[in-house]
Coordinates of C-alpha atoms in Angstrom, one line a residue:
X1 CA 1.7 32.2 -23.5
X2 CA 2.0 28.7 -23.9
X3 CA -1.1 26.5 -23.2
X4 CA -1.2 24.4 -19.7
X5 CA -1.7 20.9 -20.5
X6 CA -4.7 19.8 -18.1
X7 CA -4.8 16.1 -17.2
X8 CA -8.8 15.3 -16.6
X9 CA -9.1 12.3 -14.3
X10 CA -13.4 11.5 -14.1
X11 CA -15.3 9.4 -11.9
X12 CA -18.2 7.5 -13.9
X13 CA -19.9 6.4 -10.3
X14 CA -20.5 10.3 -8.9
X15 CA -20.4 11.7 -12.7
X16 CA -23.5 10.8 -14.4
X17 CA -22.6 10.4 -18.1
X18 CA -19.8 12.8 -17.7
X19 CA -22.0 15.7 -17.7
X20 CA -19.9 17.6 -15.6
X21 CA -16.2 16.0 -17.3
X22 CA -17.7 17.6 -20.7
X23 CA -18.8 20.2 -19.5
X24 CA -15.2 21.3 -17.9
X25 CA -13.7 19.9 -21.1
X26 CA -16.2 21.9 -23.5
X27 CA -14.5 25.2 -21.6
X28 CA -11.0 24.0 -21.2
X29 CA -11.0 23.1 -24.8
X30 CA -12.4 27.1 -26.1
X31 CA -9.5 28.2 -24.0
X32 CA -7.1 26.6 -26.2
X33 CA -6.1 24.3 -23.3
X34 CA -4.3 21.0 -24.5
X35 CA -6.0 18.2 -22.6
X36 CA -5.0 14.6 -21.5
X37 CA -7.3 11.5 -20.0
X38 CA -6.7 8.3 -19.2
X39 CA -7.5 5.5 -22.0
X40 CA -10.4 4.2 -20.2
X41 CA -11.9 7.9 -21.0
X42 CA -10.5 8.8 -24.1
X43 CA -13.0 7.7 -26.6
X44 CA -15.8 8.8 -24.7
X45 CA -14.3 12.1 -24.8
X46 CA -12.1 12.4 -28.0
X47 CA -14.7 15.2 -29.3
X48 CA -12.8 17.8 -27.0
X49 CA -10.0 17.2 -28.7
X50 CA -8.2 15.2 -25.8
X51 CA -5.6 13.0 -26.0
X52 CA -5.0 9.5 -24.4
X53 CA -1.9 10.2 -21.5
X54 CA 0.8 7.8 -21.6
X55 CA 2.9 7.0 -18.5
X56 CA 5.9 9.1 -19.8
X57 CA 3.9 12.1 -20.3
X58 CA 3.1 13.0 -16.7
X59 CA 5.5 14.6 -15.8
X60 CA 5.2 17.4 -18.4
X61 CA 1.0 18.1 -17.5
X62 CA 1.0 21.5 -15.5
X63 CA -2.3 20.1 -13.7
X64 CA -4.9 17.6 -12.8
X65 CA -8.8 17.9 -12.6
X66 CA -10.0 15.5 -10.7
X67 CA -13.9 15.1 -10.5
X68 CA -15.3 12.8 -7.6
X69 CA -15.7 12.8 -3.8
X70 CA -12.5 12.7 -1.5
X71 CA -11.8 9.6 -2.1
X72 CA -11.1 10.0 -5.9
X73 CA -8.4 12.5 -4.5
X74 CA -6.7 9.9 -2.4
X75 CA -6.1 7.0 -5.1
X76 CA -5.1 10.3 -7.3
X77 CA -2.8 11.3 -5.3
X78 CA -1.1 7.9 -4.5
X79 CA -1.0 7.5 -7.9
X80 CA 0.3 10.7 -9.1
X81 CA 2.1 11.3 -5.9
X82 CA 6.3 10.8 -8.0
X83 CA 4.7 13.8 -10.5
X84 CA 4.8 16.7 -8.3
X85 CA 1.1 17.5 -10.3
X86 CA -1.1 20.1 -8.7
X87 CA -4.2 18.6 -8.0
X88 CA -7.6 20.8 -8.1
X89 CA -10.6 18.8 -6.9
X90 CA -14.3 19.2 -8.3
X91 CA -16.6 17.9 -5.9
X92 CA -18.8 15.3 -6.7
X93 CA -19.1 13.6 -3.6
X94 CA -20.6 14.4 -0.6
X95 CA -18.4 16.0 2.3
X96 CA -15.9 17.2 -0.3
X97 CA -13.1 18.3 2.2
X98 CA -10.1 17.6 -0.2
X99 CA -12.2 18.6 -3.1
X100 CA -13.6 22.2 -2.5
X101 CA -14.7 23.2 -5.6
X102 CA -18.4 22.7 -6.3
X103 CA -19.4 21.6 -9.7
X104 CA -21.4 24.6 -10.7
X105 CA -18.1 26.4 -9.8
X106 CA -15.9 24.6 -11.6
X107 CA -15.7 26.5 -15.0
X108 CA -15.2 30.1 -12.8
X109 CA -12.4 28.2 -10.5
X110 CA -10.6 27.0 -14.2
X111 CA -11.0 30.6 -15.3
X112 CA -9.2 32.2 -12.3
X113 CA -6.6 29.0 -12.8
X114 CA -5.5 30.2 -16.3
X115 CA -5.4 33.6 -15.3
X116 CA -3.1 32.8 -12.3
X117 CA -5.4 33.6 -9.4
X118 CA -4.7 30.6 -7.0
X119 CA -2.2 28.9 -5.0
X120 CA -0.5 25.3 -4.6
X121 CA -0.8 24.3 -1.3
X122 CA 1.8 21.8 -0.2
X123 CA 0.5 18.5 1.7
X124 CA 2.7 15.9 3.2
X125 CA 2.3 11.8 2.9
X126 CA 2.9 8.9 4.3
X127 CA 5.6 5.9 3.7
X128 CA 5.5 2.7 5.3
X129 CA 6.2 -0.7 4.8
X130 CA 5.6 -4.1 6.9
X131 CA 8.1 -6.0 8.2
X132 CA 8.0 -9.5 10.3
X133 CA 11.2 -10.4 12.6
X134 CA 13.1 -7.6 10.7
X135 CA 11.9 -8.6 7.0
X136 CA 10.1 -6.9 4.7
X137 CA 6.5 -8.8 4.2
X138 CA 5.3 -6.1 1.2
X139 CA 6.6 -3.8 -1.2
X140 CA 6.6 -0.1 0.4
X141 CA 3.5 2.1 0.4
X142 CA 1.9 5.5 -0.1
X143 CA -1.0 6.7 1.9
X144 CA -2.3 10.2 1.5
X145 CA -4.6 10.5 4.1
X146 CA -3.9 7.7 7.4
X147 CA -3.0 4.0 7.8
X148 CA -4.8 2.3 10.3
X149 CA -4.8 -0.8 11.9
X150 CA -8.3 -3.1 13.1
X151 CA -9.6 -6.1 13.4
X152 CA -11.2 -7.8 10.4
X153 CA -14.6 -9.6 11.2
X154 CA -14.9 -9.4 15.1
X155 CA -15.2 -6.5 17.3
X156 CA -12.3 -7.3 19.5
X157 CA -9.4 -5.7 20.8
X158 CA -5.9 -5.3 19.2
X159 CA -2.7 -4.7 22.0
X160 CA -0.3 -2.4 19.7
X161 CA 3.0 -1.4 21.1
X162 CA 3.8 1.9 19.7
X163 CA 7.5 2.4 19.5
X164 CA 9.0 6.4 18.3
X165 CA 12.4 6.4 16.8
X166 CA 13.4 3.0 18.3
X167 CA 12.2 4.1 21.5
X168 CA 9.3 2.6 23.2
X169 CA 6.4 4.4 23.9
X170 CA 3.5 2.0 25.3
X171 CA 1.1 -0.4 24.3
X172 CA -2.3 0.5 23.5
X173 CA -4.9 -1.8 24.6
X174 CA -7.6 -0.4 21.6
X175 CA -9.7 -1.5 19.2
X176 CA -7.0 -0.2 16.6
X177 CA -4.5 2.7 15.9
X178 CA -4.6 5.4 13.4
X179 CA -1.3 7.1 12.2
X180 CA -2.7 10.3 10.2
X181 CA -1.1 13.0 8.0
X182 CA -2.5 16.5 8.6
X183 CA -4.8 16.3 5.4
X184 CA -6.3 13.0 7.3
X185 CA -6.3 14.3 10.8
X186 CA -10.2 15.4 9.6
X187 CA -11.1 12.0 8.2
X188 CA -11.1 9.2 10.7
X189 CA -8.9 10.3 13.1
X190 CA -10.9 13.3 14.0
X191 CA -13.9 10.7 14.6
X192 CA -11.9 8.8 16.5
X193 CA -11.6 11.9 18.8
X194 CA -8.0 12.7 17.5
X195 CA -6.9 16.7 17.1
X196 CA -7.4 18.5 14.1
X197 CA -4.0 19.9 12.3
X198 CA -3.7 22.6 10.0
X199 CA -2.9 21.2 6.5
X200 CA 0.4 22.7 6.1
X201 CA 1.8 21.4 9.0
X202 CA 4.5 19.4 8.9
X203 CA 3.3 16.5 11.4
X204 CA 1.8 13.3 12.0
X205 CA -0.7 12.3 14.7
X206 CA -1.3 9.0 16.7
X207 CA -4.7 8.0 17.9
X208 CA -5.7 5.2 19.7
X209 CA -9.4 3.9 18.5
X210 CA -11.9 3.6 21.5
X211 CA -8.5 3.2 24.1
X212 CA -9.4 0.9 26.6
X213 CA -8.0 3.5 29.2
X214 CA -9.8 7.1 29.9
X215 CA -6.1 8.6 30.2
X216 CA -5.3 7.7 26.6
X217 CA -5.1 10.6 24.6
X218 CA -3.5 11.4 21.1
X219 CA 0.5 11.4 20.5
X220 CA 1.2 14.8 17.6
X221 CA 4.9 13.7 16.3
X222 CA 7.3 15.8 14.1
X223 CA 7.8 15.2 10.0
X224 CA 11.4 13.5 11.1
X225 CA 9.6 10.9 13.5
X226 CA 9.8 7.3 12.8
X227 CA 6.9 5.5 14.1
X228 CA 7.0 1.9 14.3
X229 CA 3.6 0.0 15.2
X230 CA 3.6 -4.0 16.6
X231 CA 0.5 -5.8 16.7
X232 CA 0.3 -8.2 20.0
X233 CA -3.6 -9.6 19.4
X234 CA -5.7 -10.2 22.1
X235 CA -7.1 -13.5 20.9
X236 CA -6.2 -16.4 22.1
X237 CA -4.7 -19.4 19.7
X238 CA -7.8 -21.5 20.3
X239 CA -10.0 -19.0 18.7
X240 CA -11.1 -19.3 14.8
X241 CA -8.9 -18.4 11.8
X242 CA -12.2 -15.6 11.2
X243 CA -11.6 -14.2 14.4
X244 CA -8.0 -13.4 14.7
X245 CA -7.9 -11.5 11.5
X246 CA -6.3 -8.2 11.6
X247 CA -6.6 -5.6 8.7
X248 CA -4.2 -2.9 7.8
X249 CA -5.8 0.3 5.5
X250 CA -4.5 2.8 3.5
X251 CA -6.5 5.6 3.4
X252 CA -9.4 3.2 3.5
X253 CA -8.8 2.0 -0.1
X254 CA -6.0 -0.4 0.2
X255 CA -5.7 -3.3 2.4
X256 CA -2.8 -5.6 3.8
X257 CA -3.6 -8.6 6.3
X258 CA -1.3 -8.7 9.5
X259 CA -0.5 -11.2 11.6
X260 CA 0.5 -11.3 15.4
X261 CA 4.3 -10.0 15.7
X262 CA 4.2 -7.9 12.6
X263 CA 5.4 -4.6 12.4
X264 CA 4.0 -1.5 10.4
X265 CA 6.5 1.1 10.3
X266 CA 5.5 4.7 9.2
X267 CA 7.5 8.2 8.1
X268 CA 6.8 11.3 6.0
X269 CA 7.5 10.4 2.4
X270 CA 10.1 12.4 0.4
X271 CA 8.2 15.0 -1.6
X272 CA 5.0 16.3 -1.3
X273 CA 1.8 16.2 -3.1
X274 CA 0.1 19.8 -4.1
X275 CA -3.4 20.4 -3.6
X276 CA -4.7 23.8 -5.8
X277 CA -6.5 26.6 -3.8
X278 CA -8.8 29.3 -4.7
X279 CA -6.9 32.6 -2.8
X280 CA -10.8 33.2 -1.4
X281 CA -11.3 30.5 0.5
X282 CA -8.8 29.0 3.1
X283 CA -8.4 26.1 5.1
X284 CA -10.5 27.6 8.2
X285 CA -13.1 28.5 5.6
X286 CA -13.8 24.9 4.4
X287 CA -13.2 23.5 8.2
X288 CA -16.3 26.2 9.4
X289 CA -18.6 25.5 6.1
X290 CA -18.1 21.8 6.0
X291 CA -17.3 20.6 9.5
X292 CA -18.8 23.0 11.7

């Protein structure tokens, strides 16, 4: 049988010296495994016998290791999102919800991996793009996890008119809005009091953040939905440039400024991305070990 070709994707910041990236390589490499990592890692690890990936090469790796927290996961996946690469996380971080494989495990996990003993797990994203009077303002974007909209500096709040499918829903009076994928409906949505959704599900979730209204409660949409979100800020034109600023996130990584009358509209992406899973542990597993 053909070798898989494993692409290694570190974190210097949660890996100290890249004990743990040698460590996986070390194994990977008696396996017979043919291994890829980015430049930026190559010569520190060009003694396993890996080779610098080049951008026309990912679509032939059969994998990616990625060793960090959660959030190593996200800017991996946005990035390797137009791959279709299985993604198995080694957690380095400290919940580890998106990356359930513990470090000391990480050698056994790769083991049952070559031997066939896991599953892909399909995960949906997000696509969106901001537009102002029917323009687009930025290039289209990716989010694995949520996009949310808040105020910059000052803790004041945001009116957001919520529209589904062209049809109006209501405006939120709220200190912001989070639109979540079911792999984010645990992240900031669930602290925000929002409903937690099976991974595979194919849905997206709307929560209001600290509603100014006890009736508010979270809107669950279908995968086909088109959600369409208008910010109407409560500040007043007197108040300071500082003041009025209003921030939208991707998955808390990336950032866009909005203005008053822009509008952030929101779908499923085409595709998917594929999270690898042990066959003994499940979602419900992770949600009652980590969460609960």
């Amino acid at each position: 049988m053909k070798p898989y070709k494993f692409l290694i994707i570190p974190n210097r910041k949660k890996d100290t010296g890249l004990a743990v990236t040698k460590r996986i390589l070390a194994f990977l490499q008696g396996k017979g495994q043919e291994l890829y990592v980015d430049p930026e890692f190559w010569e520190d690890t060009k003694s396993f016998q890996t080779n610098p990936v080049t951008p026309d090469q990912y679509d032939s790796i059969h994998m990616a290791v990625i060793l960090g927290g959660d959030g190593t996961i996200l800017s991996s996946a946005r990035k390797l999102y137009q791959y279709s690469i299985p993604l198995l996380g080694v957690n380095l971080g400290r919940l580890g919800f998106l990356a359930e494989v513990e470090p000391e495990a990480a050698t056994e996990a790769l083991e049952k991996v070559l031997q066939g003993q896991y599953s892909v797990e399909r995960r949906i994203m997000l696509s969106g793009s901001i537009l102002n009077q029917g323009r687009e303002k930025t290039d289209p974007f990716l989010g694995f996890n949520d996009a949310v909209i808040t105020r910059g500096a000052f803790s004041r709040m945001l009116r957001v008119a919520v529209e589904i499918n062209g049809r109006y829903v209501e405006t939120f009076l709220a200190d912001g809005i989070i639109v979540a994928t079911p792999t984010g409906s645990t992240a900031y949505n669930l602290s925000a009091g929002g409903p937690i959704i099976v991974p595979g599900a194919q849905n997206l979730v709307i929560t209001p953040i600290c509603p100014h209204s006890l009736s508010v409660r979270s809107i669950v949409v279908s995968e086909e939905d088109e959600i369409s979100l208008r910010v109407e800020s409560e500040a007043s034109p007197e108040e300071e440039e500082q003041e009025r600023k209003i921030m939208l996130t991707i998955d808390g990584q990336v950032g866009y400024g909005l203005e008053q009358g822009d509008q952030v509209r929101l779908s499923r992406a085409d595709g998917a991305i594929y999270i690898v899973k042990m066959k003994d542990s499940t979602f419900y597993d992770i949600l009652r070990r980590k969460m609960f």
